Amino acid sequence: ISQWGHSFRPEYRQLSTLKQLFPDRSIMALTATATPDVQADICSQLKIPKEQLILGSFERSNLSIKISQRLSGSDQLIAFCNKHKQESGIIYASTRKKVEQIYNRLSELGHSVAMYHAGLPDQDRHSAQEGFIKDDIQIIVATVAFGMGINKPNVRYVLHYDMPKNMEQYYQEIGRAGRDGLPAICHLFFSAGDIIIQKRFIDDIQDEAVAHHLRRKAEQLLAFCNSVTCRTTDILAYFGERYAKENCGHCDNCTETVDTIDGTII
């Protein structure tokens, strides 16, 4: 519904006519990832009074969040998968070509793996999804097309091979891990080249206001990747929530030594 959502569709704003057509009916809007701006936009579009807004916490304390620079992508990926060979996991890549490359490489190494992207036949996508849900397949390699409506409780890791487009997409995708409440790992590989590619796609958007907003969101995620402060604090602040703790105890910046420099010397 929101123009500033991560997957904006103009047609969604037509839902606002429902309140006019059915004035006596109640309307409930639910979302897992909404910044304060998006919350206000949704309420405005659906004519929902602000006093009827209910917010839960964005913290997922069972998720271990780690972010690394992608240096030797394939080697890093294989090392991670070998370490978690008996666990169920999702690997997200930005393009269909990368999905297929990762799938082929892991298949060659004997991993139980399937792939999912919008370019595959419906039957292949359905088979991959069902196999993953039923634990017949351990790893699913996918684009952003995979995951909506998936409620598999025992996903032990979500690995991003590329930087997502924005914080909303990132948070939704890592939210597919650890739904049984047990510990799960969320590891993101990124490089500066990721944001260059994203900005090329954004440059093709005709609406400059939307393009500007998407550029800002991409830069915010890049800043998050490079941050040396608590990841949980950063995520919650993005969604308008204040985190009371100084150390969350489940992100790399809180549990590992962070390399810093003295900027005054420079």
PDB file of C-alpha atoms in Angstrom:
ATOM      1  CA  ILE A   1       0.000   0.000   0.000  1.00  0.00           C
ATOM      2  CA  SER A   2       2.715   2.445   0.965  1.00  0.00           C
ATOM      3  CA  GLN A   3       4.576   4.304  -1.763  1.00  0.00           C
ATOM      4  CA  TRP A   4       7.692   3.965   0.382  1.00  0.00           C
ATOM      5  CA  GLY A   5       7.346   0.233   0.907  1.00  0.00           C
ATOM      6  CA  HIS A   6      10.026  -2.068  -0.454  1.00  0.00           C
ATOM      7  CA  SER A   7       7.786  -3.496  -3.205  1.00  0.00           C
ATOM      8  CA  PHE A   8       5.532  -0.608  -4.135  1.00  0.00           C
ATOM      9  CA  ARG A   9       2.672  -1.323  -6.553  1.00  0.00           C
ATOM     10  CA  PRO A  10       0.463   1.663  -7.525  1.00  0.00           C
ATOM     11  CA  GLU A  11      -2.579  -0.634  -7.787  1.00  0.00           C
ATOM     12  CA  TYR A  12      -2.410  -1.314  -4.036  1.00  0.00           C
ATOM     13  CA  ARG A  13      -3.550   2.238  -3.312  1.00  0.00           C
ATOM     14  CA  GLN A  14      -6.907   1.358  -4.855  1.00  0.00           C
ATOM     15  CA  LEU A  15      -7.595  -0.666  -1.705  1.00  0.00           C
ATOM     16  CA  SER A  16      -8.452   2.631  -0.029  1.00  0.00           C
ATOM     17  CA  THR A  17     -11.793   2.524  -1.873  1.00  0.00           C
ATOM     18  CA  LEU A  18     -12.849  -0.473   0.243  1.00  0.00           C
ATOM     19  CA  LYS A  19     -13.623   1.823   3.161  1.00  0.00           C
ATOM     20  CA  GLN A  20     -15.882   3.893   0.899  1.00  0.00           C
ATOM     21  CA  LEU A  21     -17.626   0.857  -0.589  1.00  0.00           C
ATOM     22  CA  PHE A  22     -18.062  -0.905   2.761  1.00  0.00           C
ATOM     23  CA  PRO A  23     -18.156   1.829   5.438  1.00  0.00           C
ATOM     24  CA  ASP A  24     -19.591  -0.501   8.119  1.00  0.00           C
ATOM     25  CA  ARG A  25     -16.873  -3.126   7.753  1.00  0.00           C
ATOM     26  CA  SER A  26     -13.745  -3.260   9.895  1.00  0.00           C
ATOM     27  CA  ILE A  27     -10.365  -3.183   8.193  1.00  0.00           C
ATOM     28  CA  MET A  28      -7.146  -4.571   9.648  1.00  0.00           C
ATOM     29  CA  ALA A  29      -3.745  -3.946   8.012  1.00  0.00           C
ATOM     30  CA  LEU A  30      -0.824  -6.178   9.027  1.00  0.00           C
ATOM     31  CA  THR A  31       2.854  -5.838   8.147  1.00  0.00           C
ATOM     32  CA  ALA A  32       6.098  -7.244   9.505  1.00  0.00           C
ATOM     33  CA  THR A  33       8.337  -4.367   8.428  1.00  0.00           C
ATOM     34  CA  ALA A  34       7.190  -0.759   8.528  1.00  0.00           C
ATOM     35  CA  THR A  35       9.178   2.359   9.368  1.00  0.00           C
ATOM     36  CA  PRO A  36       7.292   5.229  11.082  1.00  0.00           C
ATOM     37  CA  ASP A  37       6.820   6.928   7.670  1.00  0.00           C
ATOM     38  CA  VAL A  38       5.340   3.756   6.183  1.00  0.00           C
ATOM     39  CA  GLN A  39       3.087   3.229   9.226  1.00  0.00           C
ATOM     40  CA  ALA A  40       1.674   6.744   8.804  1.00  0.00           C
ATOM     41  CA  ASP A  41       1.239   6.235   5.053  1.00  0.00           C
ATOM     42  CA  ILE A  42      -0.667   2.965   5.542  1.00  0.00           C
ATOM     43  CA  CYS A  43      -2.971   4.536   8.132  1.00  0.00           C
ATOM     44  CA  SER A  44      -3.596   7.469   5.829  1.00  0.00           C
ATOM     45  CA  GLN A  45      -4.352   5.301   2.804  1.00  0.00           C
ATOM     46  CA  LEU A  46      -6.748   2.990   4.656  1.00  0.00           C
ATOM     47  CA  LYS A  47      -8.266   5.751   6.825  1.00  0.00           C
ATOM     48  CA  ILE A  48      -7.160   3.969  10.006  1.00  0.00           C
ATOM     49  CA  PRO A  49      -7.056   6.282  13.084  1.00  0.00           C
ATOM     50  CA  LYS A  50      -3.615   6.523  14.694  1.00  0.00           C
ATOM     51  CA  GLU A  51      -5.018   5.494  18.073  1.00  0.00           C
ATOM     52  CA  GLN A  52      -5.780   2.094  16.554  1.00  0.00           C
ATOM     53  CA  LEU A  53      -2.135   1.453  15.670  1.00  0.00           C
ATOM     54  CA  ILE A  54      -0.604  -1.520  17.534  1.00  0.00           C
ATOM     55  CA  LEU A  55       3.185  -2.025  17.447  1.00  0.00           C
ATOM     56  CA  GLY A  56       5.220  -5.002  18.612  1.00  0.00           C
ATOM     57  CA  SER A  57       8.992  -5.125  19.105  1.00  0.00           C
ATOM     58  CA  PHE A  58      11.227  -5.778  16.114  1.00  0.00           C
ATOM     59  CA  GLU A  59      13.866  -7.613  18.158  1.00  0.00           C
ATOM     60  CA  ARG A  60      14.506 -11.291  17.409  1.00  0.00           C
ATOM     61  CA  SER A  61      16.920 -12.268  20.165  1.00  0.00           C
ATOM     62  CA  ASN A  62      17.410 -15.829  18.856  1.00  0.00           C
ATOM     63  CA  LEU A  63      18.893 -14.579  15.569  1.00  0.00           C
ATOM     64  CA  SER A  64      22.674 -14.261  15.438  1.00  0.00           C
ATOM     65  CA  ILE A  65      23.471 -11.465  12.965  1.00  0.00           C
ATOM     66  CA  LYS A  66      26.819 -11.336  11.177  1.00  0.00           C
ATOM     67  CA  ILE A  67      28.001  -9.250   8.206  1.00  0.00           C
ATOM     68  CA  SER A  68      31.220  -9.811   6.240  1.00  0.00           C
ATOM     69  CA  GLN A  69      32.809  -8.346   3.162  1.00  0.00           C
ATOM     70  CA  ARG A  70      32.553 -10.684   0.176  1.00  0.00           C
ATOM     71  CA  LEU A  71      36.194 -11.263  -0.715  1.00  0.00           C
ATOM     72  CA  SER A  72      36.281 -14.728  -2.284  1.00  0.00           C
ATOM     73  CA  GLY A  73      32.557 -15.240  -2.552  1.00  0.00           C
ATOM     74  CA  SER A  74      32.482 -18.852  -3.687  1.00  0.00           C
ATOM     75  CA  ASP A  75      35.058 -19.990  -1.117  1.00  0.00           C
ATOM     76  CA  GLN A  76      33.278 -18.140   1.711  1.00  0.00           C
ATOM     77  CA  LEU A  77      29.965 -19.646   0.678  1.00  0.00           C
ATOM     78  CA  ILE A  78      31.305 -23.209   0.487  1.00  0.00           C
ATOM     79  CA  ALA A  79      33.048 -22.888   3.858  1.00  0.00           C
ATOM     80  CA  PHE A  80      29.803 -21.695   5.441  1.00  0.00           C
ATOM     81  CA  CYS A  81      27.711 -24.483   3.907  1.00  0.00           C
ATOM     82  CA  ASN A  82      30.236 -27.154   4.898  1.00  0.00           C
ATOM     83  CA  LYS A  83      30.103 -25.884   8.486  1.00  0.00           C
ATOM     84  CA  HIS A  84      26.296 -26.148   8.528  1.00  0.00           C
ATOM     85  CA  LYS A  85      25.909 -29.206   6.320  1.00  0.00           C
ATOM     86  CA  GLN A  86      23.207 -30.967   8.362  1.00  0.00           C
ATOM     87  CA  GLU A  87      21.107 -27.835   8.861  1.00  0.00           C
ATOM     88  CA  SER A  88      18.215 -26.353   6.911  1.00  0.00           C
ATOM     89  CA  GLY A  89      19.008 -22.991   5.325  1.00  0.00           C
ATOM     90  CA  ILE A  90      18.117 -20.375   2.714  1.00  0.00           C
ATOM     91  CA  ILE A  91      20.717 -18.704   0.488  1.00  0.00           C
ATOM     92  CA  TYR A  92      19.588 -15.485  -1.190  1.00  0.00           C
ATOM     93  CA  ALA A  93      21.292 -14.140  -4.323  1.00  0.00           C
ATOM     94  CA  SER A  94      20.410 -11.011  -6.301  1.00  0.00           C
ATOM     95  CA  THR A  95      20.048 -12.521  -9.796  1.00  0.00           C
ATOM     96  CA  ARG A  96      18.778 -15.697 -11.417  1.00  0.00           C
ATOM     97  CA  LYS A  97      22.211 -16.302 -12.917  1.00  0.00           C
ATOM     98  CA  LYS A  98      23.882 -16.233  -9.492  1.00  0.00           C
ATOM     99  CA  VAL A  99      21.202 -18.538  -8.080  1.00  0.00           C
ATOM    100  CA  GLU A 100      21.926 -21.081 -10.803  1.00  0.00           C
ATOM    101  CA  GLN A 101      25.708 -20.777 -10.353  1.00  0.00           C
ATOM    102  CA  ILE A 102      25.480 -21.316  -6.593  1.00  0.00           C
ATOM    103  CA  TYR A 103      23.042 -24.202  -7.034  1.00  0.00           C
ATOM    104  CA  ASN A 104      25.319 -25.937  -9.560  1.00  0.00           C
ATOM    105  CA  ARG A 105      28.402 -25.507  -7.356  1.00  0.00           C
ATOM    106  CA  LEU A 106      26.719 -26.848  -4.215  1.00  0.00           C
ATOM    107  CA  SER A 107      25.213 -29.751  -6.180  1.00  0.00           C
ATOM    108  CA  GLU A 108      28.664 -30.681  -7.462  1.00  0.00           C
ATOM    109  CA  LEU A 109      29.916 -30.782  -3.880  1.00  0.00           C
ATOM    110  CA  GLY A 110      27.149 -33.156  -2.817  1.00  0.00           C
ATOM    111  CA  HIS A 111      24.908 -30.796  -0.864  1.00  0.00           C
ATOM    112  CA  SER A 112      21.167 -31.416  -0.664  1.00  0.00           C
ATOM    113  CA  VAL A 113      20.058 -28.314  -2.564  1.00  0.00           C
ATOM    114  CA  ALA A 114      17.323 -26.893  -4.807  1.00  0.00           C
ATOM    115  CA  MET A 115      16.896 -23.517  -6.507  1.00  0.00           C
ATOM    116  CA  TYR A 116      13.991 -21.108  -6.825  1.00  0.00           C
ATOM    117  CA  HIS A 117      13.534 -18.047  -9.010  1.00  0.00           C
ATOM    118  CA  ALA A 118      10.772 -16.509 -11.137  1.00  0.00           C
ATOM    119  CA  GLY A 119      12.265 -17.779 -14.393  1.00  0.00           C
ATOM    120  CA  LEU A 120      11.730 -21.454 -13.536  1.00  0.00           C
ATOM    121  CA  PRO A 121       8.622 -23.412 -14.597  1.00  0.00           C
ATOM    122  CA  ASP A 122       5.839 -23.461 -11.994  1.00  0.00           C
ATOM    123  CA  GLN A 123       6.270 -27.197 -11.415  1.00  0.00           C
ATOM    124  CA  ASP A 124       9.994 -26.830 -10.693  1.00  0.00           C
ATOM    125  CA  ARG A 125       9.375 -24.001  -8.225  1.00  0.00           C
ATOM    126  CA  HIS A 126       6.585 -25.911  -6.489  1.00  0.00           C
ATOM    127  CA  SER A 127       8.724 -29.049  -6.255  1.00  0.00           C
ATOM    128  CA  ALA A 128      11.665 -27.102  -4.778  1.00  0.00           C
ATOM    129  CA  GLN A 129       9.458 -25.347  -2.240  1.00  0.00           C
ATOM    130  CA  GLU A 130       7.683 -28.534  -1.144  1.00  0.00           C
ATOM    131  CA  GLY A 131      10.955 -30.441  -0.864  1.00  0.00           C
ATOM    132  CA  PHE A 132      12.421 -27.726   1.323  1.00  0.00           C
ATOM    133  CA  ILE A 133       9.352 -27.441   3.584  1.00  0.00           C
ATOM    134  CA  LYS A 134       9.198 -31.218   4.096  1.00  0.00           C
ATOM    135  CA  ASP A 135      12.971 -31.432   4.868  1.00  0.00           C
ATOM    136  CA  ASP A 136      13.634 -33.587   1.804  1.00  0.00           C
ATOM    137  CA  ILE A 137      16.020 -30.783   0.727  1.00  0.00           C
ATOM    138  CA  GLN A 138      18.375 -29.027   3.135  1.00  0.00           C
ATOM    139  CA  ILE A 139      19.262 -25.856   1.203  1.00  0.00           C
ATOM    140  CA  ILE A 140      17.193 -23.611  -1.049  1.00  0.00           C
ATOM    141  CA  VAL A 141      19.084 -21.086  -3.211  1.00  0.00           C
ATOM    142  CA  ALA A 142      16.737 -18.309  -4.285  1.00  0.00           C
ATOM    143  CA  THR A 143      16.090 -14.773  -5.405  1.00  0.00           C
ATOM    144  CA  VAL A 144      13.757 -12.431  -3.522  1.00  0.00           C
ATOM    145  CA  ALA A 145      10.902 -14.314  -5.258  1.00  0.00           C
ATOM    146  CA  PHE A 146      11.116 -17.033  -2.584  1.00  0.00           C
ATOM    147  CA  GLY A 147       9.753 -16.848   0.927  1.00  0.00           C
ATOM    148  CA  MET A 148       6.351 -15.164   0.961  1.00  0.00           C
ATOM    149  CA  GLY A 149       4.000 -17.350   2.985  1.00  0.00           C
ATOM    150  CA  ILE A 150       6.768 -19.778   3.973  1.00  0.00           C
ATOM    151  CA  ASN A 151       6.420 -20.751   7.627  1.00  0.00           C
ATOM    152  CA  LYS A 152       9.089 -23.422   8.017  1.00  0.00           C
ATOM    153  CA  PRO A 153      10.025 -23.370  11.719  1.00  0.00           C
ATOM    154  CA  ASN A 154      13.444 -25.040  11.636  1.00  0.00           C
ATOM    155  CA  VAL A 155      15.395 -22.825   9.201  1.00  0.00           C
ATOM    156  CA  ARG A 156      18.745 -22.623  10.995  1.00  0.00           C
ATOM    157  CA  TYR A 157      20.355 -20.007   8.773  1.00  0.00           C
ATOM    158  CA  VAL A 158      19.681 -17.363   6.136  1.00  0.00           C
ATOM    159  CA  LEU A 159      22.726 -16.433   4.079  1.00  0.00           C
ATOM    160  CA  HIS A 160      22.725 -13.375   1.823  1.00  0.00           C
ATOM    161  CA  TYR A 161      25.279 -13.755  -0.958  1.00  0.00           C
ATOM    162  CA  ASP A 162      24.623 -10.140  -2.019  1.00  0.00           C
ATOM    163  CA  MET A 163      23.455  -7.015  -0.223  1.00  0.00           C
ATOM    164  CA  PRO A 164      19.622  -6.744  -0.269  1.00  0.00           C
ATOM    165  CA  LYS A 165      17.966  -3.631  -1.705  1.00  0.00           C
ATOM    166  CA  ASN A 166      16.948  -2.156   1.638  1.00  0.00           C
ATOM    167  CA  MET A 167      16.533  -2.824   5.347  1.00  0.00           C
ATOM    168  CA  GLU A 168      12.915  -3.939   4.959  1.00  0.00           C
ATOM    169  CA  GLN A 169      13.867  -6.690   2.511  1.00  0.00           C
ATOM    170  CA  TYR A 170      16.810  -7.750   4.674  1.00  0.00           C
ATOM    171  CA  TYR A 171      14.716  -7.895   7.847  1.00  0.00           C
ATOM    172  CA  GLN A 172      11.896  -9.827   6.188  1.00  0.00           C
ATOM    173  CA  GLU A 173      14.301 -12.396   4.751  1.00  0.00           C
ATOM    174  CA  ILE A 174      16.272 -13.010   7.952  1.00  0.00           C
ATOM    175  CA  GLY A 175      12.888 -13.296   9.701  1.00  0.00           C
ATOM    176  CA  ARG A 176      12.433 -16.649   7.962  1.00  0.00           C
ATOM    177  CA  ALA A 177      15.127 -18.134  10.211  1.00  0.00           C
ATOM    178  CA  GLY A 178      14.553 -19.512  13.678  1.00  0.00           C
ATOM    179  CA  ARG A 179      10.775 -19.343  13.761  1.00  0.00           C
ATOM    180  CA  ASP A 180      10.816 -22.188  16.287  1.00  0.00           C
ATOM    181  CA  GLY A 181      12.491 -19.806  18.734  1.00  0.00           C
ATOM    182  CA  LEU A 182      15.797 -21.721  18.678  1.00  0.00           C
ATOM    183  CA  PRO A 183      19.121 -20.085  17.714  1.00  0.00           C
ATOM    184  CA  ALA A 184      19.624 -19.325  14.020  1.00  0.00           C
ATOM    185  CA  ILE A 185      22.358 -17.584  12.011  1.00  0.00           C
ATOM    186  CA  CYS A 186      21.853 -14.657   9.634  1.00  0.00           C
ATOM    187  CA  HIS A 187      25.033 -13.998   7.652  1.00  0.00           C
ATOM    188  CA  LEU A 188      25.332 -11.343   4.951  1.00  0.00           C
ATOM    189  CA  PHE A 189      28.189 -11.065   2.438  1.00  0.00           C
ATOM    190  CA  PHE A 190      28.498  -7.669   0.760  1.00  0.00           C
ATOM    191  CA  SER A 191      30.811  -5.604  -1.434  1.00  0.00           C
ATOM    192  CA  ALA A 192      30.834  -1.998  -2.600  1.00  0.00           C
ATOM    193  CA  GLY A 193      29.956  -3.271  -6.071  1.00  0.00           C
ATOM    194  CA  ASP A 194      26.526  -4.360  -4.810  1.00  0.00           C
ATOM    195  CA  ILE A 195      25.298  -0.815  -4.319  1.00  0.00           C
ATOM    196  CA  ILE A 196      26.710   0.300  -7.698  1.00  0.00           C
ATOM    197  CA  ILE A 197      24.606  -2.378  -9.426  1.00  0.00           C
ATOM    198  CA  GLN A 198      21.530  -1.416  -7.385  1.00  0.00           C
ATOM    199  CA  LYS A 199      21.875   2.253  -8.300  1.00  0.00           C
ATOM    200  CA  ARG A 200      22.014   1.357 -11.995  1.00  0.00           C
ATOM    201  CA  PHE A 201      18.610  -0.315 -11.666  1.00  0.00           C
ATOM    202  CA  ILE A 202      17.257   2.644  -9.686  1.00  0.00           C
ATOM    203  CA  ASP A 203      18.417   5.056 -12.400  1.00  0.00           C
ATOM    204  CA  ASP A 204      15.905   3.419 -14.768  1.00  0.00           C
ATOM    205  CA  ILE A 205      12.951   4.405 -12.560  1.00  0.00           C
ATOM    206  CA  GLN A 206      10.979   7.237 -14.139  1.00  0.00           C
ATOM    207  CA  ASP A 207       9.501   8.722 -10.944  1.00  0.00           C
ATOM    208  CA  GLU A 208      12.394  10.739  -9.506  1.00  0.00           C
ATOM    209  CA  ALA A 209      10.814  11.005  -6.047  1.00  0.00           C
ATOM    210  CA  VAL A 210      10.603   7.204  -5.781  1.00  0.00           C
ATOM    211  CA  ALA A 211      14.110   6.790  -7.267  1.00  0.00           C
ATOM    212  CA  HIS A 212      15.564   9.243  -4.736  1.00  0.00           C
ATOM    213  CA  HIS A 213      13.877   7.385  -1.880  1.00  0.00           C
ATOM    214  CA  LEU A 214      15.189   4.008  -3.090  1.00  0.00           C
ATOM    215  CA  ARG A 215      18.729   5.392  -3.404  1.00  0.00           C
ATOM    216  CA  ARG A 216      18.548   6.604   0.183  1.00  0.00           C
ATOM    217  CA  LYS A 217      17.335   3.205   1.367  1.00  0.00           C
ATOM    218  CA  ALA A 218      20.193   1.447  -0.457  1.00  0.00           C
ATOM    219  CA  GLU A 219      22.719   3.818   1.120  1.00  0.00           C
ATOM    220  CA  GLN A 220      21.177   3.221   4.557  1.00  0.00           C
ATOM    221  CA  LEU A 221      21.690  -0.524   4.169  1.00  0.00           C
ATOM    222  CA  LEU A 222      25.288  -0.005   3.032  1.00  0.00           C
ATOM    223  CA  ALA A 223      25.864   2.136   6.148  1.00  0.00           C
ATOM    224  CA  PHE A 224      24.348  -0.686   8.234  1.00  0.00           C
ATOM    225  CA  CYS A 225      26.767  -3.179   6.659  1.00  0.00           C
ATOM    226  CA  ASN A 226      29.734  -0.933   7.510  1.00  0.00           C
ATOM    227  CA  SER A 227      28.509  -0.035  11.006  1.00  0.00           C
ATOM    228  CA  VAL A 228      30.671  -0.825  14.052  1.00  0.00           C
ATOM    229  CA  THR A 229      27.812  -0.392  16.532  1.00  0.00           C
ATOM    230  CA  CYS A 230      25.297  -2.973  17.747  1.00  0.00           C
ATOM    231  CA  ARG A 231      23.393  -4.419  14.758  1.00  0.00           C
ATOM    232  CA  THR A 232      20.229  -4.891  16.818  1.00  0.00           C
ATOM    233  CA  THR A 233      20.313  -1.240  17.892  1.00  0.00           C
ATOM    234  CA  ASP A 234      20.732  -0.188  14.236  1.00  0.00           C
ATOM    235  CA  ILE A 235      17.855  -2.369  12.992  1.00  0.00           C
ATOM    236  CA  LEU A 236      15.442  -1.313  15.710  1.00  0.00           C
ATOM    237  CA  ALA A 237      16.335   2.377  15.255  1.00  0.00           C
ATOM    238  CA  TYR A 238      15.577   2.081  11.536  1.00  0.00           C
ATOM    239  CA  PHE A 239      12.069   0.903  12.382  1.00  0.00           C
ATOM    240  CA  GLY A 240      11.590   3.619  14.986  1.00  0.00           C
ATOM    241  CA  GLU A 241      12.233   1.515  18.101  1.00  0.00           C
ATOM    242  CA  ARG A 242      14.694   2.447  20.842  1.00  0.00           C
ATOM    243  CA  TYR A 243      16.841  -0.435  22.147  1.00  0.00           C
ATOM    244  CA  ALA A 244      17.494  -0.266  25.875  1.00  0.00           C
ATOM    245  CA  LYS A 245      20.644  -2.436  25.950  1.00  0.00           C
ATOM    246  CA  GLU A 246      24.166  -1.384  24.955  1.00  0.00           C
ATOM    247  CA  ASN A 247      25.158  -4.937  23.980  1.00  0.00           C
ATOM    248  CA  CYS A 248      22.610  -7.291  22.434  1.00  0.00           C
ATOM    249  CA  GLY A 249      24.882 -10.336  22.739  1.00  0.00           C
ATOM    250  CA  HIS A 250      23.796 -11.834  19.421  1.00  0.00           C
ATOM    251  CA  CYS A 251      25.459  -9.767  16.664  1.00  0.00           C
ATOM    252  CA  ASP A 252      29.049  -9.755  15.430  1.00  0.00           C
ATOM    253  CA  ASN A 253      29.741  -6.187  16.576  1.00  0.00           C
ATOM    254  CA  CYS A 254      28.741  -7.081  20.133  1.00  0.00           C
ATOM    255  CA  THR A 255      30.383 -10.504  20.368  1.00  0.00           C
ATOM    256  CA  GLU A 256      33.553 -10.028  18.276  1.00  0.00           C
ATOM    257  CA  THR A 257      36.410  -7.520  18.310  1.00  0.00           C
ATOM    258  CA  VAL A 258      35.693  -4.658  15.922  1.00  0.00           C
ATOM    259  CA  ASP A 259      38.631  -3.097  14.058  1.00  0.00           C
ATOM    260  CA  THR A 260      38.588   0.681  14.397  1.00  0.00           C
ATOM    261  CA  ILE A 261      40.852   3.590  13.446  1.00  0.00           C
ATOM    262  CA  ASP A 262      41.480   7.033  14.973  1.00  0.00           C
ATOM    263  CA  GLY A 263      39.910   9.404  12.456  1.00  0.00           C
ATOM    264  CA  THR A 264      41.646  12.425  14.022  1.00  0.00           C
ATOM    265  CA  ILE A 265      45.009  11.105  12.825  1.00  0.00           C
ATOM    266  CA  ILE A 266      43.735  11.060   9.229  1.00  0.00           C
TER     267      ILE A 266
END
